[in-house]
Every structure is written in C-alpha cells, then in structure tokens.
PDB file of C-alpha atoms in Angstrom:
ATOM      1  CA  MET A  44     -24.627 -20.807  21.819  1.00 59.00           C
ATOM      2  CA  GLU A  45     -24.457 -17.125  22.754  1.00 77.00           C
ATOM      3  CA  ASN A  46     -21.355 -15.297  21.578  1.00 90.00           C
ATOM      4  CA  SER A  47     -18.789 -14.498  24.228  1.00 96.00           C
ATOM      5  CA  LYS A  48     -18.457 -10.990  25.601  1.00 98.00           C
ATOM      6  CA  VAL A  49     -15.065  -9.651  24.537  1.00 98.00           C
ATOM      7  CA  LEU A  50     -12.790  -7.064  26.125  1.00 98.00           C
ATOM      8  CA  VAL A  51     -10.162  -5.646  23.758  1.00 98.00           C
ATOM      9  CA  VAL A  52      -7.134  -4.055  25.399  1.00 97.00           C
ATOM     10  CA  GLY A  53      -5.246  -1.769  23.021  1.00 96.00           C
ATOM     11  CA  GLY A  54      -8.309  -1.314  20.850  1.00 96.00           C
ATOM     12  CA  THR A  55      -7.076   1.898  19.230  1.00 95.00           C
ATOM     13  CA  GLY A  56      -3.801   0.393  18.018  1.00 94.00           C
ATOM     14  CA  TYR A  57      -2.847  -0.880  14.574  1.00 96.00           C
ATOM     15  CA  ILE A  58      -4.132  -4.444  15.027  1.00 97.00           C
ATOM     16  CA  GLY A  59      -6.384  -3.671  18.011  1.00 97.00           C
ATOM     17  CA  ARG A  60      -8.781  -1.501  16.018  1.00 98.00           C
ATOM     18  CA  ARG A  61      -9.165  -4.291  13.492  1.00 98.00           C
ATOM     19  CA  ILE A  62      -9.917  -6.792  16.251  1.00 98.00           C
ATOM     20  CA  VAL A  63     -12.606  -4.449  17.604  1.00 98.00           C
ATOM     21  CA  ARG A  64     -14.196  -4.207  14.144  1.00 98.00           C
ATOM     22  CA  ALA A  65     -14.053  -7.993  13.680  1.00 98.00           C
ATOM     23  CA  SER A  66     -15.604  -8.566  17.107  1.00 98.00           C
ATOM     24  CA  LEU A  67     -18.481  -6.196  16.360  1.00 98.00           C
ATOM     25  CA  ALA A  68     -18.948  -7.663  12.872  1.00 97.00           C
ATOM     26  CA  HIS A  69     -19.260 -11.182  14.293  1.00 97.00           C
ATOM     27  CA  GLY A  70     -21.929 -10.191  16.796  1.00 96.00           C
ATOM     28  CA  HIS A  71     -19.917 -10.176  20.000  1.00 97.00           C
ATOM     29  CA  ARG A  72     -20.794  -7.764  22.749  1.00 97.00           C
ATOM     30  CA  THR A  73     -17.559  -5.817  22.570  1.00 98.00           C
ATOM     31  CA  PHE A  74     -15.929  -3.868  25.383  1.00 98.00           C
ATOM     32  CA  ILE A  75     -12.884  -1.639  24.835  1.00 98.00           C
ATOM     33  CA  LEU A  76     -10.524  -0.720  27.640  1.00 97.00           C
ATOM     34  CA  MET A  77     -10.255   3.073  27.748  1.00 95.00           C
ATOM     35  CA  ARG A  78      -7.289   4.217  29.778  1.00 89.00           C
ATOM     36  CA  PRO A  79      -7.341   7.621  31.508  1.00 85.00           C
ATOM     37  CA  GLU A  80      -3.851   8.108  30.062  1.00 79.00           C
ATOM     38  CA  ILE A  81      -5.469   8.807  26.694  1.00 80.00           C
ATOM     39  CA  GLY A  82      -5.182  12.448  27.718  1.00 73.00           C
ATOM     40  CA  LEU A  83      -5.305  14.840  24.758  1.00 79.00           C
ATOM     41  CA  ASN A  84      -4.938  12.209  22.026  1.00 87.00           C
ATOM     42  CA  ILE A  85      -7.888  13.369  19.932  1.00 92.00           C
ATOM     43  CA  ASP A  86      -7.410  10.705  17.232  1.00 93.00           C
ATOM     44  CA  LYS A  87      -7.694   7.847  19.722  1.00 92.00           C
ATOM     45  CA  LEU A  88     -10.652   9.463  21.463  1.00 93.00           C
ATOM     46  CA  GLN A  89     -12.533   9.952  18.191  1.00 95.00           C
ATOM     47  CA  LEU A  90     -11.817   6.341  17.221  1.00 96.00           C
ATOM     48  CA  LEU A  91     -13.184   5.127  20.557  1.00 96.00           C
ATOM     49  CA  LEU A  92     -16.303   7.250  20.125  1.00 96.00           C
ATOM     50  CA  SER A  93     -16.816   5.867  16.620  1.00 97.00           C
ATOM     51  CA  PHE A  94     -16.660   2.329  18.030  1.00 98.00           C
ATOM     52  CA  LYS A  95     -19.137   3.335  20.724  1.00 97.00           C
ATOM     53  CA  ALA A  96     -21.504   4.562  18.009  1.00 98.00           C
ATOM     54  CA  GLN A  97     -21.232   1.099  16.419  1.00 97.00           C
ATOM     55  CA  GLY A  98     -22.276  -0.598  19.663  1.00 97.00           C
ATOM     56  CA  ALA A  99     -19.034  -1.097  21.572  1.00 98.00           C
ATOM     57  CA  LEU A 100     -18.913  -0.334  25.283  1.00 98.00           C
ATOM     58  CA  LEU A 101     -16.068   1.771  26.662  1.00 97.00           C
ATOM     59  CA  VAL A 102     -14.714   0.591  30.008  1.00 97.00           C
ATOM     60  CA  GLU A 103     -12.453   2.997  31.876  1.00 95.00           C
ATOM     61  CA  ALA A 104      -9.538   1.290  33.597  1.00 96.00           C
ATOM     62  CA  SER A 105      -5.813   1.776  34.026  1.00 93.00           C
ATOM     63  CA  MET A 106      -2.964  -0.715  33.857  1.00 92.00           C
ATOM     64  CA  GLU A 107      -1.684   1.048  36.973  1.00 92.00           C
ATOM     65  CA  ASP A 108      -4.948   0.506  38.872  1.00 95.00           C
ATOM     66  CA  HIS A 109      -5.364  -3.185  39.668  1.00 97.00           C
ATOM     67  CA  ARG A 110      -8.884  -2.752  41.049  1.00 97.00           C
ATOM     68  CA  SER A 111     -10.140  -1.064  37.898  1.00 97.00           C
ATOM     69  CA  LEU A 112      -8.598  -3.810  35.740  1.00 97.00           C
ATOM     70  CA  VAL A 113     -10.270  -6.559  37.775  1.00 98.00           C
ATOM     71  CA  ALA A 114     -13.610  -4.734  37.542  1.00 98.00           C
ATOM     72  CA  ALA A 115     -13.248  -4.450  33.753  1.00 98.00           C
ATOM     73  CA  VAL A 116     -12.301  -8.111  33.337  1.00 98.00           C
ATOM     74  CA  LYS A 117     -15.263  -9.276  35.415  1.00 98.00           C
ATOM     75  CA  GLN A 118     -17.669  -7.847  32.837  1.00 97.00           C
ATOM     76  CA  VAL A 119     -16.600 -10.184  30.012  1.00 98.00           C
ATOM     77  CA  ASP A 120     -15.824 -13.777  29.075  1.00 98.00           C
ATOM     78  CA  VAL A 121     -12.781 -13.261  26.838  1.00 98.00           C
ATOM     79  CA  VAL A 122      -9.895 -10.797  26.934  1.00 98.00           C
ATOM     80  CA  VAL A 123      -7.936 -10.015  23.769  1.00 98.00           C
ATOM     81  CA  SER A 124      -4.810  -7.922  24.212  1.00 98.00           C
ATOM     82  CA  ALA A 125      -3.360  -5.896  21.345  1.00 97.00           C
ATOM     83  CA  ILE A 126      -0.877  -3.916  23.415  1.00 95.00           C
ATOM     84  CA  SER A 127       1.980  -2.619  21.271  1.00 87.00           C
ATOM     85  CA  GLY A 128       5.543  -3.900  21.461  1.00 78.00           C
ATOM     86  CA  ARG A 129       6.894  -1.058  23.574  1.00 81.00           C
ATOM     87  CA  HIS A 130       4.482  -1.991  26.352  1.00 88.00           C
ATOM     88  CA  PHE A 131       4.332  -5.822  26.142  1.00 91.00           C
ATOM     89  CA  LEU A 132       5.296  -6.377  29.762  1.00 94.00           C
ATOM     90  CA  LEU A 133       2.318  -4.322  30.982  1.00 94.00           C
ATOM     91  CA  GLN A 134       0.359  -7.479  30.216  1.00 96.00           C
ATOM     92  CA  ILE A 135       1.723  -8.964  33.436  1.00 97.00           C
ATOM     93  CA  LYS A 136      -0.687  -6.607  35.224  1.00 97.00           C
ATOM     94  CA  LEU A 137      -3.481  -7.841  32.981  1.00 97.00           C
ATOM     95  CA  VAL A 138      -2.618 -11.463  33.786  1.00 98.00           C
ATOM     96  CA  GLU A 139      -2.777 -10.645  37.508  1.00 98.00           C
ATOM     97  CA  ALA A 140      -6.207  -9.055  37.085  1.00 98.00           C
ATOM     98  CA  ILE A 141      -7.517 -12.018  35.064  1.00 98.00           C
ATOM     99  CA  LYS A 142      -6.228 -14.447  37.686  1.00 98.00           C
ATOM    100  CA  GLU A 143      -7.964 -12.569  40.495  1.00 98.00           C
ATOM    101  CA  ALA A 144     -11.219 -12.107  38.575  1.00 97.00           C
ATOM    102  CA  GLY A 145     -11.405 -15.861  37.943  1.00 96.00           C
ATOM    103  CA  ASN A 146     -14.134 -15.695  35.309  1.00 97.00           C
ATOM    104  CA  ILE A 147     -12.230 -15.492  32.029  1.00 98.00           C
ATOM    105  CA  LYS A 148     -12.669 -18.509  29.768  1.00 98.00           C
ATOM    106  CA  ARG A 149     -10.042 -17.395  27.228  1.00 98.00           C
ATOM    107  CA  PHE A 150      -7.166 -14.889  27.134  1.00 98.00           C
ATOM    108  CA  LEU A 151      -5.383 -13.983  23.917  1.00 98.00           C
ATOM    109  CA  PRO A 152      -2.194 -12.022  24.660  1.00 98.00           C
ATOM    110  CA  SER A 153      -0.666  -9.594  22.201  1.00 96.00           C
ATOM    111  CA  GLU A 154       1.293 -11.806  19.814  1.00 93.00           C
ATOM    112  CA  PHE A 155       0.130 -11.890  16.165  1.00 94.00           C
ATOM    113  CA  GLY A 156       3.672 -12.195  14.773  1.00 91.00           C
ATOM    114  CA  ILE A 157       6.219 -15.008  14.603  1.00 91.00           C
ATOM    115  CA  ASP A 158       5.791 -17.685  17.269  1.00 89.00           C
ATOM    116  CA  PRO A 159       8.262 -16.660  20.018  1.00 90.00           C
ATOM    117  CA  ALA A 160       8.531 -20.279  21.188  1.00 88.00           C
ATOM    118  CA  ARG A 161      10.339 -21.019  17.904  1.00 88.00           C
ATOM    119  CA  MET A 162      12.666 -18.025  18.028  1.00 86.00           C
ATOM    120  CA  GLY A 163      15.237 -19.017  20.643  1.00 80.00           C
ATOM    121  CA  HIS A 164      17.919 -18.475  17.978  1.00 81.00           C
ATOM    122  CA  ALA A 165      16.859 -14.871  17.248  1.00 77.00           C
ATOM    123  CA  LEU A 166      19.461 -12.118  17.467  1.00 73.00           C
ATOM    124  CA  GLU A 167      19.137  -8.753  19.140  1.00 73.00           C
ATOM    125  CA  PRO A 168      17.397  -6.365  18.883  1.00 69.00           C
ATOM    126  CA  GLY A 169      14.598  -8.600  17.586  1.00 73.00           C
ATOM    127  CA  ARG A 170      14.939 -11.260  20.274  1.00 81.00           C
ATOM    128  CA  ILE A 171      13.983  -8.734  22.989  1.00 86.00           C
ATOM    129  CA  THR A 172      10.385  -8.843  21.771  1.00 88.00           C
ATOM    130  CA  PHE A 173      10.385 -12.639  21.599  1.00 90.00           C
ATOM    131  CA  ASP A 174      11.793 -12.904  25.124  1.00 91.00           C
ATOM    132  CA  GLU A 175       9.113 -10.557  26.463  1.00 92.00           C
ATOM    133  CA  LYS A 176       6.355 -12.523  24.741  1.00 94.00           C
ATOM    134  CA  MET A 177       7.667 -15.723  26.308  1.00 94.00           C
ATOM    135  CA  GLU A 178       7.684 -14.029  29.714  1.00 96.00           C
ATOM    136  CA  ILE A 179       3.988 -13.213  29.257  1.00 96.00           C
ATOM    137  CA  ARG A 180       3.285 -16.795  28.171  1.00 97.00           C
ATOM    138  CA  ARG A 181       4.964 -18.177  31.285  1.00 97.00           C
ATOM    139  CA  ALA A 182       2.888 -15.873  33.495  1.00 97.00           C
ATOM    140  CA  ILE A 183      -0.319 -16.991  31.764  1.00 98.00           C
ATOM    141  CA  GLU A 184       0.459 -20.680  32.048  1.00 97.00           C
ATOM    142  CA  GLU A 185       1.709 -20.463  35.650  1.00 97.00           C
ATOM    143  CA  ALA A 186      -1.609 -18.769  36.538  1.00 97.00           C
ATOM    144  CA  SER A 187      -3.504 -21.593  34.737  1.00 97.00           C
ATOM    145  CA  ILE A 188      -5.393 -19.085  32.603  1.00 98.00           C
ATOM    146  CA  PRO A 189      -7.143 -20.596  29.538  1.00 98.00           C
ATOM    147  CA  HIS A 190      -5.497 -19.091  26.483  1.00 98.00           C
ATOM    148  CA  THR A 191      -4.948 -19.044  22.741  1.00 98.00           C
ATOM    149  CA  TYR A 192      -1.837 -17.711  21.016  1.00 98.00           C
ATOM    150  CA  VAL A 193      -2.187 -16.350  17.481  1.00 97.00           C
ATOM    151  CA  SER A 194       0.849 -16.528  15.189  1.00 96.00           C
ATOM    152  CA  ALA A 195       0.304 -14.460  12.036  1.00 95.00           C
ATOM    153  CA  ASN A 196       3.954 -14.007  11.019  1.00 93.00           C
ATOM    154  CA  CYS A 197       4.353 -10.844   8.861  1.00 94.00           C
ATOM    155  CA  PHE A 198       1.746  -8.098   8.477  1.00 96.00           C
ATOM    156  CA  ALA A 199       1.294  -7.604   4.742  1.00 96.00           C
ATOM    157  CA  ALA A 200       0.989  -3.811   4.843  1.00 96.00           C
ATOM    158  CA  PHE A 201       4.511  -3.509   6.262  1.00 95.00           C
ATOM    159  CA  PHE A 202       6.263  -6.001   3.973  1.00 96.00           C
ATOM    160  CA  VAL A 203       4.367  -6.405   0.684  1.00 96.00           C
ATOM    161  CA  PRO A 204       3.815  -2.955  -0.913  1.00 96.00           C
ATOM    162  CA  ASN A 205       7.475  -2.022  -0.322  1.00 97.00           C
ATOM    163  CA  LEU A 206       8.774  -5.419  -1.491  1.00 97.00           C
ATOM    164  CA  SER A 207      10.217  -5.844   2.022  1.00 95.00           C
ATOM    165  CA  GLN A 208      12.467  -2.772   1.834  1.00 94.00           C
ATOM    166  CA  MET A 209      13.561  -1.139   5.065  1.00 87.00           C
ATOM    167  CA  ARG A 210      12.488   2.371   6.148  1.00 87.00           C
ATOM    168  CA  THR A 211       9.750   2.830   3.545  1.00 93.00           C
ATOM    169  CA  LEU A 212       6.237   1.568   2.868  1.00 94.00           C
ATOM    170  CA  LEU A 213       6.329   2.522  -0.830  1.00 94.00           C
ATOM    171  CA  PRO A 214       7.442   0.242  -3.676  1.00 93.00           C
ATOM    172  CA  PRO A 215      10.912   0.883  -5.113  1.00 95.00           C
ATOM    173  CA  LYS A 216      10.996   2.449  -8.588  1.00 93.00           C
ATOM    174  CA  GLU A 217      14.335   1.326 -10.013  1.00 95.00           C
ATOM    175  CA  LYS A 218      16.345  -0.746  -7.526  1.00 96.00           C
ATOM    176  CA  VAL A 219      15.341  -3.315  -4.918  1.00 97.00           C
ATOM    177  CA  HIS A 220      17.474  -4.721  -2.103  1.00 96.00           C
ATOM    178  CA  VAL A 221      17.354  -8.506  -1.883  1.00 96.00           C
ATOM    179  CA  TYR A 222      18.287 -10.077   1.452  1.00 94.00           C
ATOM    180  CA  GLY A 223      20.556 -13.101   1.198  1.00 91.00           C
ATOM    181  CA  ASP A 224      19.603 -15.065  -1.905  1.00 93.00           C
ATOM    182  CA  GLY A 225      15.980 -13.888  -1.677  1.00 95.00           C
ATOM    183  CA  ASN A 226      14.622 -17.433  -1.680  1.00 96.00           C
ATOM    184  CA  VAL A 227      13.610 -17.829   1.976  1.00 94.00           C
ATOM    185  CA  LYS A 228       9.837 -18.306   2.224  1.00 95.00           C
ATOM    186  CA  VAL A 229       7.840 -15.802   4.298  1.00 95.00           C
ATOM    187  CA  ILE A 230       4.184 -15.835   5.366  1.00 96.00           C
ATOM    188  CA  PHE A 231       2.395 -12.551   4.684  1.00 97.00           C
ATOM    189  CA  MET A 232      -1.005 -11.961   6.314  1.00 97.00           C
ATOM    190  CA  ASP A 233      -3.611  -9.289   5.664  1.00 97.00           C
ATOM    191  CA  GLU A 234      -4.218  -7.548   8.984  1.00 97.00           C
ATOM    192  CA  ASP A 235      -8.007  -7.659   8.695  1.00 98.00           C
ATOM    193  CA  ASP A 236      -7.815 -11.414   8.117  1.00 97.00           C
ATOM    194  CA  VAL A 237      -5.639 -11.739  11.232  1.00 98.00           C
ATOM    195  CA  ALA A 238      -8.320  -9.946  13.242  1.00 98.00           C
ATOM    196  CA  THR A 239     -11.074 -12.143  11.798  1.00 98.00           C
ATOM    197  CA  TYR A 240      -9.234 -15.385  12.575  1.00 97.00           C
ATOM    198  CA  THR A 241      -8.497 -14.080  16.069  1.00 98.00           C
ATOM    199  CA  ILE A 242     -12.160 -13.440  16.821  1.00 98.00           C
ATOM    200  CA  LYS A 243     -13.267 -16.717  15.256  1.00 97.00           C
ATOM    201  CA  SER A 244     -10.876 -18.601  17.551  1.00 97.00           C
ATOM    202  CA  ILE A 245     -12.169 -17.283  20.877  1.00 97.00           C
ATOM    203  CA  ASP A 246     -15.161 -19.644  21.098  1.00 95.00           C
ATOM    204  CA  ASP A 247     -13.541 -22.543  19.240  1.00 96.00           C
ATOM    205  CA  PRO A 248     -12.745 -25.403  21.667  1.00 96.00           C
ATOM    206  CA  ARG A 249     -10.040 -26.649  19.268  1.00 97.00           C
ATOM    207  CA  ALA A 250      -8.026 -23.485  19.947  1.00 97.00           C
ATOM    208  CA  LEU A 251      -8.112 -23.761  23.736  1.00 98.00           C
ATOM    209  CA  ASN A 252      -4.584 -23.660  25.192  1.00 98.00           C
ATOM    210  CA  LYS A 253      -3.153 -23.925  21.684  1.00 97.00           C
ATOM    211  CA  THR A 254      -1.207 -21.799  19.220  1.00 97.00           C
ATOM    212  CA  ILE A 255      -3.003 -20.967  15.969  1.00 97.00           C
ATOM    213  CA  TYR A 256      -0.739 -20.632  12.940  1.00 97.00           C
ATOM    214  CA  LEU A 257      -2.157 -18.544  10.098  1.00 96.00           C
ATOM    215  CA  ARG A 258      -0.537 -19.951   6.945  1.00 95.00           C
ATOM    216  CA  PRO A 259      -2.675 -19.630   3.770  1.00 95.00           C
ATOM    217  CA  PRO A 260      -0.598 -21.443   1.092  1.00 95.00           C
ATOM    218  CA  GLU A 261      -0.978 -18.626  -1.445  1.00 95.00           C
ATOM    219  CA  ASN A 262       0.422 -16.170   1.124  1.00 95.00           C
ATOM    220  CA  ILE A 263       3.737 -18.017   1.473  1.00 97.00           C
ATOM    221  CA  LEU A 264       6.248 -16.345  -0.831  1.00 97.00           C
ATOM    222  CA  SER A 265       9.968 -15.684  -1.077  1.00 97.00           C
ATOM    223  CA  GLN A 266      11.186 -12.124  -1.595  1.00 97.00           C
ATOM    224  CA  ASN A 267      12.159 -13.041  -5.163  1.00 97.00           C
ATOM    225  CA  GLU A 268       8.629 -14.284  -5.825  1.00 97.00           C
ATOM    226  CA  LEU A 269       7.181 -11.138  -4.303  1.00 97.00           C
ATOM    227  CA  ILE A 270       9.370  -8.944  -6.528  1.00 97.00           C
ATOM    228  CA  ALA A 271       8.437 -11.010  -9.590  1.00 97.00           C
ATOM    229  CA  LYS A 272       4.736 -10.496  -8.870  1.00 96.00           C
ATOM    230  CA  TRP A 273       5.272  -6.726  -8.636  1.00 96.00           C
ATOM    231  CA  GLU A 274       7.266  -6.668 -11.872  1.00 97.00           C
ATOM    232  CA  LYS A 275       4.491  -8.544 -13.640  1.00 96.00           C
ATOM    233  CA  LEU A 276       1.838  -6.155 -12.322  1.00 95.00           C
ATOM    234  CA  SER A 277       3.805  -2.955 -12.953  1.00 94.00           C
ATOM    235  CA  GLY A 278       5.442  -3.935 -16.219  1.00 94.00           C
ATOM    236  CA  GLU A 279       8.780  -2.710 -14.813  1.00 93.00           C
ATOM    237  CA  VAL A 280      11.982  -4.672 -14.203  1.00 96.00           C
ATOM    238  CA  LEU A 281      13.872  -3.695 -11.058  1.00 97.00           C
ATOM    239  CA  GLU A 282      17.625  -3.892 -10.585  1.00 97.00           C
ATOM    240  CA  ARG A 283      18.189  -6.391  -7.791  1.00 96.00           C
ATOM    241  CA  ILE A 284      20.932  -5.464  -5.313  1.00 95.00           C
ATOM    242  CA  PRO A 285      21.911  -8.392  -3.065  1.00 94.00           C
ATOM    243  CA  ILE A 286      22.512  -7.661   0.629  1.00 92.00           C
ATOM    244  CA  PRO A 287      24.644 -10.452   2.175  1.00 89.00           C
ATOM    245  CA  SER A 288      23.490 -11.692   5.566  1.00 82.00           C
ATOM    246  CA  ASP A 289      26.600 -10.470   7.401  1.00 81.00           C
ATOM    247  CA  GLU A 290      26.168  -6.971   5.934  1.00 83.00           C
ATOM    248  CA  PHE A 291      22.508  -6.915   6.919  1.00 76.00           C
ATOM    249  CA  LEU A 292      23.263  -8.055  10.475  1.00 74.00           C
ATOM    250  CA  ALA A 293      26.015  -5.440  10.803  1.00 76.00           C
ATOM    251  CA  SER A 294      23.515  -2.738   9.858  1.00 72.00           C
ATOM    252  CA  MET A 295      21.301  -3.835  12.759  1.00 70.00           C
ATOM    253  CA  GLU A 296      23.957  -3.377  15.445  1.00 69.00           C
ATOM    254  CA  GLY A 297      23.031  -0.808  18.062  1.00 59.00           C
ATOM    255  CA  MET A 298      19.391  -0.597  16.940  1.00 55.00           C
ATOM    256  CA  LEU A 299      16.640  -0.829  19.571  1.00 49.00           C
TER     257      LEU A 299
END
C-alpha cells in the first residue's frame, strides 16, 4: 500500500521538526505548512529550506486564511499538527478546513503530552492546556473527522538531564530538589521516538479514532530512581532536598 501524503503543521517547532524528519525517513511524501507570518525568522526559514532540500514540499497557507488552509489540506491524506501550546486553539481553524476539504483520512492534533481526558483534576495553570486540548478534541469529534491522539507524557530532554529540576536543563552538581516523596512514577519519552511512533500510527487501522499511549516499561521511573541512575553514572552523591506538595503548589500560584 502506498504511503499516505502527510501535511505537518508547525513543522519548525520542537516536536514538529522531528515529525517532519520521521515522515521523510519513512518514505512519506511530506508537505510542510509555511505561514507568511514567518517574516524575518531566518532560523525557521533555513530549517524549512533544509527540509525542502531533503524532499519535503513547502505549502504556503495562513491560519487566518481559510481558503489557503483548505487548499493545503486537499493536497494530502493525513494532517499532523504540532502547533505549540500558546497557539493550541488555532487548531479550530484547521479543523474547519479539514471538515470542508472532506478528503482527510486521519488528523493528529497537537497533543504528545499527558492525556487531557485523564486530567480533569489538574490545577491551574497546567489545566488551561488540558482544557484547550479537550476543546480541540470535541471540535474534531463533532466534525466526525477520523483522528488519532498521541499521548507521550514527558519529553525526556526537559525532565531527564536536569533530574526534573525547575528552570534549568542542566544536572544539579550538589543538591537536588525532590518533589513530594519522589516515588511517583513518570513516563519519559525520547522526542525522536515520539515522532517515529506518531508517523507509524498514521496508516495503522488499529490507531483509527483511538489514543496511543507511549509507555516503554524501561522509561517509567520515579524521580528517586532517576536521581539514583545519575548518581551511579556520575559517581557523585547529591543532597536531596524534599519539596512538600503544598510548598510546590504555592510556588505555582500566579504563574501562566
């Protein structure tokens, strides 16, 4: 069976660029939405041109121009959105374009984190993102658009090298903050693996109208286990400073 033609929206973003690479690597004819709003962002433009040199096709369209979105969608079979969190609700416009085009056999909205359907208990400011993702899901399902949701939990690059410390991506040298008792299990996923699983799912009938949970057993660790692995690798023992849950939640107040 011929590989689906794939349109990636947000293809210059953190996860989007990896999805583009995975799509090209797996032999899909890959289209990347290029918005006129790119303006003078030379880094994004050079990245797009590098993808073009690898065989991707750049399709100019704007989220503010419904006609151009419909025209872009009509050229492909599958749409994968990797729009960043600040702009999640722009996907409503993408849903409208997909509904009008009527040819898309699978839409994967920008999720890739914790399953929002299981986060009704989340506190602000985090729950804002989950609520917006659920709003996109409702729009997709009300429009009867075939879909797949990808739940990858925590991106490893943001939570593993720093031993899950806030406001840094570097490992601590002497002290490490431990949240709660440090024994809650977390699923860490390599971002390139997330992109690969995403692309592999688009033509898989088992993933149609389903949520895919990426949960490799060896990637499920508590913070204490993560710290222990680092101590074994580095030969250093870190002073563990417990952060009680109420103190942690208080530090989040007023953050957006």
